[in-house]
């Protein structure tokens, strides 16, 4: 009889120890699950999330007699509850991730629509070249693009336009040729200016066309052709709007050809012929050119 009791005790002792270790592991799992709940859903309703430290309650009365369920059944129920909570949390996290992806897609679509509408409202910003009623006065030798200051009156009476061509058609032709220079399409501007001079050699704009023909050559580094065009502009149209400018840029072209003495003579003649009628801009440009070329006073 004693041997039988001893054997039962030896068998029951490991089972009790195993139940105790399993209970500790399940308790650890429950603690970790509550920590995950607080991390994912801070401030969760205590009705659904068991607090880490529960308020003290009166200890229940110890049951009398044999308990209805064993320790193993209790542990199994606790593990099942943990698994259910884990499945619930997993579903909620997946739902939150799905909503976040939807928000990202909606934001990207809204950004694309906004950029498209702004582009459609603003439209391409292209500015068409415009020409003044009369060309701008000459600029300094270092400048490569024409300016558009106020109109400068000619020194004396300008040449009369061709009787064969109407003023409107001549003006339109001139504007088209000048627009090519403003657009820096120098080769086409050169051809357009030559056509204008061929068809309208005595037009009011002839002096301007001859001057901008020379500037077109200068922009293409064709200094010899530019010098000839400026010389023709000064000799053919000495009373034209661009005669002083042509003489100034004749000196600039000669300076680029490494002929400083001839350049200085051109600037000297500019001062002697048009000194009283030169604009401040022309005077300043000529003075700077003479200084750079080290002309004699």
Short mmCIF file of C-alpha atoms in Angstrom, two decimals:
data_model
loop_
_atom_site.label_atom_id
_atom_site.label_comp_id
_atom_site.label_asym_id
_atom_site.label_seq_id
_atom_site.Cartn_x
_atom_site.Cartn_y
_atom_site.Cartn_z
CA UNK A 1 0.00 0.00 0.00
CA UNK A 2 2.80 2.40 0.90
CA UNK A 3 4.55 1.60 -2.33
CA UNK A 4 1.43 2.39 -4.33
CA UNK A 5 1.01 5.80 -2.65
CA UNK A 6 4.66 6.60 -3.23
CA UNK A 7 4.31 5.78 -6.90
CA UNK A 8 1.25 8.01 -7.24
CA UNK A 9 3.07 10.88 -5.58
CA UNK A 10 6.04 10.48 -7.94
CA UNK A 11 3.70 10.56 -10.94
CA UNK A 12 1.66 13.55 -9.70
CA UNK A 13 4.68 15.68 -8.80
CA UNK A 14 6.01 16.12 -12.41
CA UNK A 15 2.47 16.80 -13.71
CA UNK A 16 1.98 19.56 -11.14
CA UNK A 17 5.34 21.08 -11.99
CA UNK A 18 4.49 20.94 -15.71
CA UNK A 19 1.14 22.69 -15.08
CA UNK A 20 2.91 25.41 -13.14
CA UNK A 21 5.44 26.08 -15.92
CA UNK A 22 2.67 26.16 -18.52
CA UNK A 23 0.71 28.61 -16.40
CA UNK A 24 3.71 30.95 -16.19
CA UNK A 25 4.21 30.85 -19.97
CA UNK A 26 0.55 31.64 -20.62
CA UNK A 27 0.73 34.50 -18.14
CA UNK A 28 3.74 35.91 -19.99
CA UNK A 29 1.85 35.66 -23.29
CA UNK A 30 -1.11 37.52 -21.83
CA UNK A 31 1.17 40.33 -20.56
CA UNK A 32 2.79 40.69 -23.99
CA UNK A 33 -0.60 40.70 -25.70
CA UNK A 34 -1.81 43.54 -23.48
CA UNK A 35 1.38 45.48 -24.28
CA UNK A 36 0.69 45.02 -28.01
CA UNK A 37 -2.87 46.25 -27.52
CA UNK A 38 -1.68 49.42 -25.80
CA UNK A 39 0.93 50.02 -28.55
CA UNK A 40 -1.42 49.55 -31.50
CA UNK A 41 -4.53 51.08 -29.93
CA UNK A 42 -3.45 53.56 -27.23
CA UNK A 43 -6.26 54.65 -24.97
CA UNK A 44 -8.32 51.59 -25.83
CA UNK A 45 -11.62 51.06 -24.16
CA UNK A 46 -11.15 48.95 -21.00
CA UNK A 47 -14.30 47.12 -21.99
CA UNK A 48 -12.30 45.45 -24.77
CA UNK A 49 -8.70 45.61 -23.50
CA UNK A 50 -7.88 44.24 -20.09
CA UNK A 51 -5.69 46.74 -18.19
CA UNK A 52 -2.18 45.75 -17.15
CA UNK A 53 -2.95 46.37 -13.47
CA UNK A 54 -6.53 45.64 -12.58
CA UNK A 55 -8.16 47.24 -9.55
CA UNK A 56 -8.14 45.25 -6.39
CA UNK A 57 -11.15 43.08 -5.89
CA UNK A 58 -12.22 40.93 -3.10
CA UNK A 59 -10.88 37.42 -3.37
CA UNK A 60 -13.55 34.94 -4.31
CA UNK A 61 -14.47 32.31 -1.87
CA UNK A 62 -12.62 29.09 -2.33
CA UNK A 63 -14.82 26.50 -3.88
CA UNK A 64 -15.91 23.72 -1.72
CA UNK A 65 -15.33 20.31 -3.05
CA UNK A 66 -13.82 19.28 -6.32
CA UNK A 67 -13.44 22.10 -8.96
CA UNK A 68 -15.53 21.83 -12.10
CA UNK A 69 -12.51 22.16 -14.45
CA UNK A 70 -8.92 21.15 -14.17
CA UNK A 71 -5.89 23.46 -14.49
CA UNK A 72 -5.18 22.16 -18.00
CA UNK A 73 -8.68 23.06 -19.19
CA UNK A 74 -8.31 26.56 -17.74
CA UNK A 75 -5.01 27.07 -19.53
CA UNK A 76 -6.52 25.86 -22.78
CA UNK A 77 -9.35 28.39 -22.50
CA UNK A 78 -6.87 31.19 -21.84
CA UNK A 79 -4.79 30.22 -24.88
CA UNK A 80 -7.93 30.18 -27.05
CA UNK A 81 -8.81 33.67 -25.81
CA UNK A 82 -5.32 34.89 -26.68
CA UNK A 83 -5.58 33.45 -30.17
CA UNK A 84 -8.93 35.16 -30.72
CA UNK A 85 -7.51 38.51 -29.60
CA UNK A 86 -4.51 38.04 -31.87
CA UNK A 87 -6.77 37.35 -34.85
CA UNK A 88 -8.82 40.44 -34.03
CA UNK A 89 -5.74 42.63 -33.78
CA UNK A 90 -4.34 41.24 -37.02
CA UNK A 91 -7.58 42.02 -38.86
CA UNK A 92 -7.69 45.56 -37.48
CA UNK A 93 -4.06 46.22 -38.49
CA UNK A 94 -4.68 44.92 -42.02
CA UNK A 95 -7.77 47.09 -42.32
CA UNK A 96 -5.81 50.16 -41.19
CA UNK A 97 -3.06 49.42 -43.72
CA UNK A 98 -5.64 49.07 -46.50
CA UNK A 99 -7.19 52.44 -45.65
CA UNK A 100 -3.74 54.04 -45.57
CA UNK A 101 -2.99 52.75 -49.07
CA UNK A 102 -6.31 54.14 -50.29
CA UNK A 103 -5.46 57.54 -48.82
CA UNK A 104 -2.05 57.52 -50.53
CA UNK A 105 -3.65 56.69 -53.90
CA UNK A 106 -6.28 59.40 -53.46
CA UNK A 107 -3.62 61.98 -52.55
CA UNK A 108 -1.47 61.06 -55.56
CA UNK A 109 -4.48 61.36 -57.89
CA UNK A 110 -5.44 64.72 -56.38
CA UNK A 111 -1.89 66.03 -56.81
CA UNK A 112 -1.80 64.93 -60.46
CA UNK A 113 -5.17 66.52 -61.20
CA UNK A 114 -4.11 69.78 -59.55
CA UNK A 115 -0.86 70.00 -61.52
CA UNK A 116 -2.71 69.26 -64.78
CA UNK A 117 -5.30 71.96 -64.12
CA UNK A 118 -2.64 74.54 -63.17
CA UNK A 119 -0.72 73.76 -66.35
CA UNK A 120 -3.88 74.09 -68.42
CA UNK A 121 -4.76 77.42 -66.77
CA UNK A 122 -1.28 78.95 -67.10
CA UNK A 123 -0.64 77.61 -70.60
CA UNK A 124 2.71 77.83 -72.42
CA UNK A 125 4.46 81.11 -71.92
CA UNK A 126 5.71 82.18 -75.34
CA UNK A 127 6.31 85.79 -76.17
CA UNK A 128 6.13 86.83 -79.81
CA UNK A 129 8.75 89.35 -80.86
CA UNK A 130 7.45 92.86 -81.26
CA UNK A 131 8.94 95.82 -83.06
CA UNK A 132 8.59 99.49 -82.17
CA UNK A 133 7.28 102.11 -84.56
CA UNK A 134 10.87 103.16 -85.18
CA UNK A 135 14.04 101.21 -84.35
CA UNK A 136 15.92 101.86 -81.12
CA UNK A 137 19.15 103.89 -81.12
CA UNK A 138 22.45 102.09 -81.25
CA UNK A 139 23.84 100.43 -78.13
CA UNK A 140 27.40 99.99 -76.95
CA UNK A 141 29.81 97.79 -78.91
CA UNK A 142 29.60 95.01 -76.33
CA UNK A 143 25.83 94.66 -76.74
CA UNK A 144 24.62 92.00 -79.14
CA UNK A 145 20.81 92.49 -79.02
CA UNK A 146 18.83 95.58 -79.99
CA UNK A 147 17.09 97.74 -77.43
CA UNK A 148 13.86 99.67 -77.83
CA UNK A 149 14.22 103.20 -76.38
CA UNK A 150 12.09 106.14 -77.55
CA UNK A 151 12.04 107.09 -81.20
CA UNK A 152 14.88 109.34 -82.37
CA UNK A 153 14.08 111.85 -85.09
CA UNK A 154 16.35 111.90 -88.17
CA UNK A 155 18.90 114.66 -88.59
CA UNK A 156 17.07 116.10 -91.60
CA UNK A 157 14.32 115.12 -93.99
CA UNK A 158 14.28 111.37 -94.65
CA UNK A 159 14.10 109.89 -98.11
CA UNK A 160 10.63 109.44 -99.54
CA UNK A 161 9.21 105.90 -99.75
CA UNK A 162 8.76 104.13 -103.04
CA UNK A 163 5.63 105.17 -104.88
CA UNK A 164 5.17 101.65 -106.25
CA UNK A 165 4.75 100.08 -102.79
CA UNK A 166 2.08 100.99 -100.31
CA UNK A 167 3.25 102.05 -96.81
CA UNK A 168 1.34 99.19 -95.17
CA UNK A 169 3.02 96.47 -97.22
CA UNK A 170 6.49 98.00 -96.72
CA UNK A 171 5.96 98.29 -93.00
CA UNK A 172 4.74 94.71 -92.72
CA UNK A 173 7.75 93.46 -94.65
CA UNK A 174 10.07 95.42 -92.42
CA UNK A 175 8.45 94.16 -89.22
CA UNK A 176 8.75 90.55 -90.37
CA UNK A 177 12.45 91.00 -91.15
CA UNK A 178 13.15 92.77 -87.86
CA UNK A 179 11.28 90.07 -85.90
CA UNK A 180 13.75 87.49 -87.22
CA UNK A 181 16.65 89.46 -85.76
CA UNK A 182 14.90 89.83 -82.41
CA UNK A 183 14.36 86.05 -82.42
CA UNK A 184 18.14 85.65 -82.99
CA UNK A 185 17.54 83.86 -86.29
CA UNK A 186 20.40 85.82 -87.80
CA UNK A 187 20.83 83.94 -91.09
CA UNK A 188 17.16 84.38 -92.00
CA UNK A 189 17.21 87.97 -90.75
CA UNK A 190 20.17 88.65 -93.04
CA UNK A 191 18.27 87.32 -96.06
CA UNK A 192 15.09 89.20 -95.12
CA UNK A 193 16.96 92.51 -94.73
CA UNK A 194 18.64 92.06 -98.11
CA UNK A 195 15.28 91.32 -99.78
CA UNK A 196 13.78 94.40 -98.16
CA UNK A 197 16.64 96.61 -99.42
CA UNK A 198 16.40 95.12 -102.91
CA UNK A 199 12.66 95.77 -103.14
CA UNK A 200 12.57 99.04 -101.19
CA UNK A 201 15.92 100.83 -101.60
CA UNK A 202 14.39 104.27 -100.96
CA UNK A 203 11.94 103.34 -98.23
CA UNK A 204 11.98 105.13 -94.88
CA UNK A 205 13.06 101.86 -93.29
CA UNK A 206 15.96 101.35 -95.71
CA UNK A 207 18.47 102.94 -93.33
CA UNK A 208 17.24 100.67 -90.54
CA UNK A 209 17.37 97.57 -92.75
CA UNK A 210 20.93 98.35 -93.79
CA UNK A 211 21.97 98.81 -90.15
CA UNK A 212 20.34 95.58 -88.94
CA UNK A 213 21.83 93.75 -91.89
CA UNK A 214 25.23 94.74 -90.55
CA UNK A 215 24.23 93.69 -87.03
CA UNK A 216 23.14 90.30 -88.39
CA UNK A 217 26.60 89.85 -89.88
CA UNK A 218 28.21 90.91 -86.60
CA UNK A 219 26.15 88.34 -84.68
CA UNK A 220 27.55 85.66 -87.01
CA UNK A 221 31.14 86.94 -86.62
CA UNK A 222 31.24 87.99 -90.30
CA UNK A 223 33.06 91.22 -89.51
CA UNK A 224 34.20 92.08 -93.06
CA UNK A 225 30.66 91.81 -94.43
CA UNK A 226 29.38 93.73 -91.43
CA UNK A 227 31.88 96.55 -92.05
CA UNK A 228 30.74 96.82 -95.67
CA UNK A 229 27.05 96.84 -94.65
CA UNK A 230 27.65 99.60 -92.08
CA UNK A 231 29.69 101.64 -94.57
CA UNK A 232 26.87 101.35 -97.11
CA UNK A 233 24.37 102.40 -94.47
CA UNK A 234 26.41 105.53 -93.74
CA UNK A 235 27.16 106.42 -97.38
CA UNK A 236 23.80 105.55 -98.96
CA UNK A 237 21.63 106.95 -96.20
CA UNK A 238 23.64 109.73 -94.54
CA UNK A 239 20.44 111.39 -93.39
CA UNK A 240 18.66 108.18 -92.43
CA UNK A 241 17.63 107.20 -88.93
CA UNK A 242 20.50 104.75 -88.54
CA UNK A 243 23.32 106.66 -90.20
CA UNK A 244 25.06 107.58 -86.90
CA UNK A 245 24.59 104.04 -85.57
CA UNK A 246 26.01 102.60 -88.78
CA UNK A 247 29.11 104.76 -88.41
CA UNK A 248 29.54 103.72 -84.79
CA UNK A 249 29.29 100.03 -85.63
CA UNK A 250 31.52 100.45 -88.64
CA UNK A 251 34.24 101.31 -86.12
CA UNK A 252 33.27 98.29 -84.02
CA UNK A 253 33.55 95.97 -87.03
CA UNK A 254 36.95 97.44 -87.99
CA UNK A 255 38.15 96.97 -84.41
CA UNK A 256 37.07 93.32 -84.56
CA UNK A 257 39.10 93.02 -87.79
CA UNK A 258 42.18 94.27 -85.88
CA UNK A 259 42.20 97.62 -87.66
CA UNK A 260 42.21 100.06 -84.75
CA UNK A 261 43.42 103.08 -86.75
CA UNK A 262 40.54 102.84 -89.22
CA UNK A 263 38.14 102.20 -86.36
CA UNK A 264 39.29 105.35 -84.59
CA UNK A 265 38.83 107.39 -87.79
CA UNK A 266 35.24 106.11 -88.03
CA UNK A 267 34.48 107.21 -84.46
CA UNK A 268 36.17 110.56 -85.05
CA UNK A 269 34.00 111.10 -88.12
CA UNK A 270 30.94 110.14 -86.09
CA UNK A 271 31.72 112.92 -83.65
CA UNK A 272 32.53 115.48 -86.35
CA UNK A 273 29.47 114.79 -88.54
CA UNK A 274 26.77 113.98 -86.00
CA UNK A 275 28.21 115.40 -82.79
CA UNK A 276 25.37 117.86 -82.13
CA UNK A 277 22.62 115.33 -82.85
CA UNK A 278 24.05 112.28 -81.05
CA UNK A 279 21.98 110.84 -78.27
CA UNK A 280 23.58 110.29 -74.83
CA UNK A 281 23.61 106.55 -75.48
CA UNK A 282 25.52 106.99 -78.75
CA UNK A 283 27.97 109.39 -77.16
CA UNK A 284 28.65 107.00 -74.31
CA UNK A 285 29.06 104.04 -76.67
CA UNK A 286 31.49 105.96 -78.89
CA UNK A 287 33.51 107.18 -75.89
CA UNK A 288 33.81 103.64 -74.53
CA UNK A 289 34.82 102.26 -77.92
CA UNK A 290 37.51 104.94 -78.33
CA UNK A 291 38.81 104.21 -74.86
CA UNK A 292 38.96 100.46 -75.44
CA UNK A 293 40.78 100.97 -78.75
CA UNK A 294 43.12 103.55 -77.16
CA UNK A 295 42.35 106.15 -79.81
CA UNK A 296 44.17 109.48 -79.72
CA UNK A 297 42.21 112.34 -78.19
#
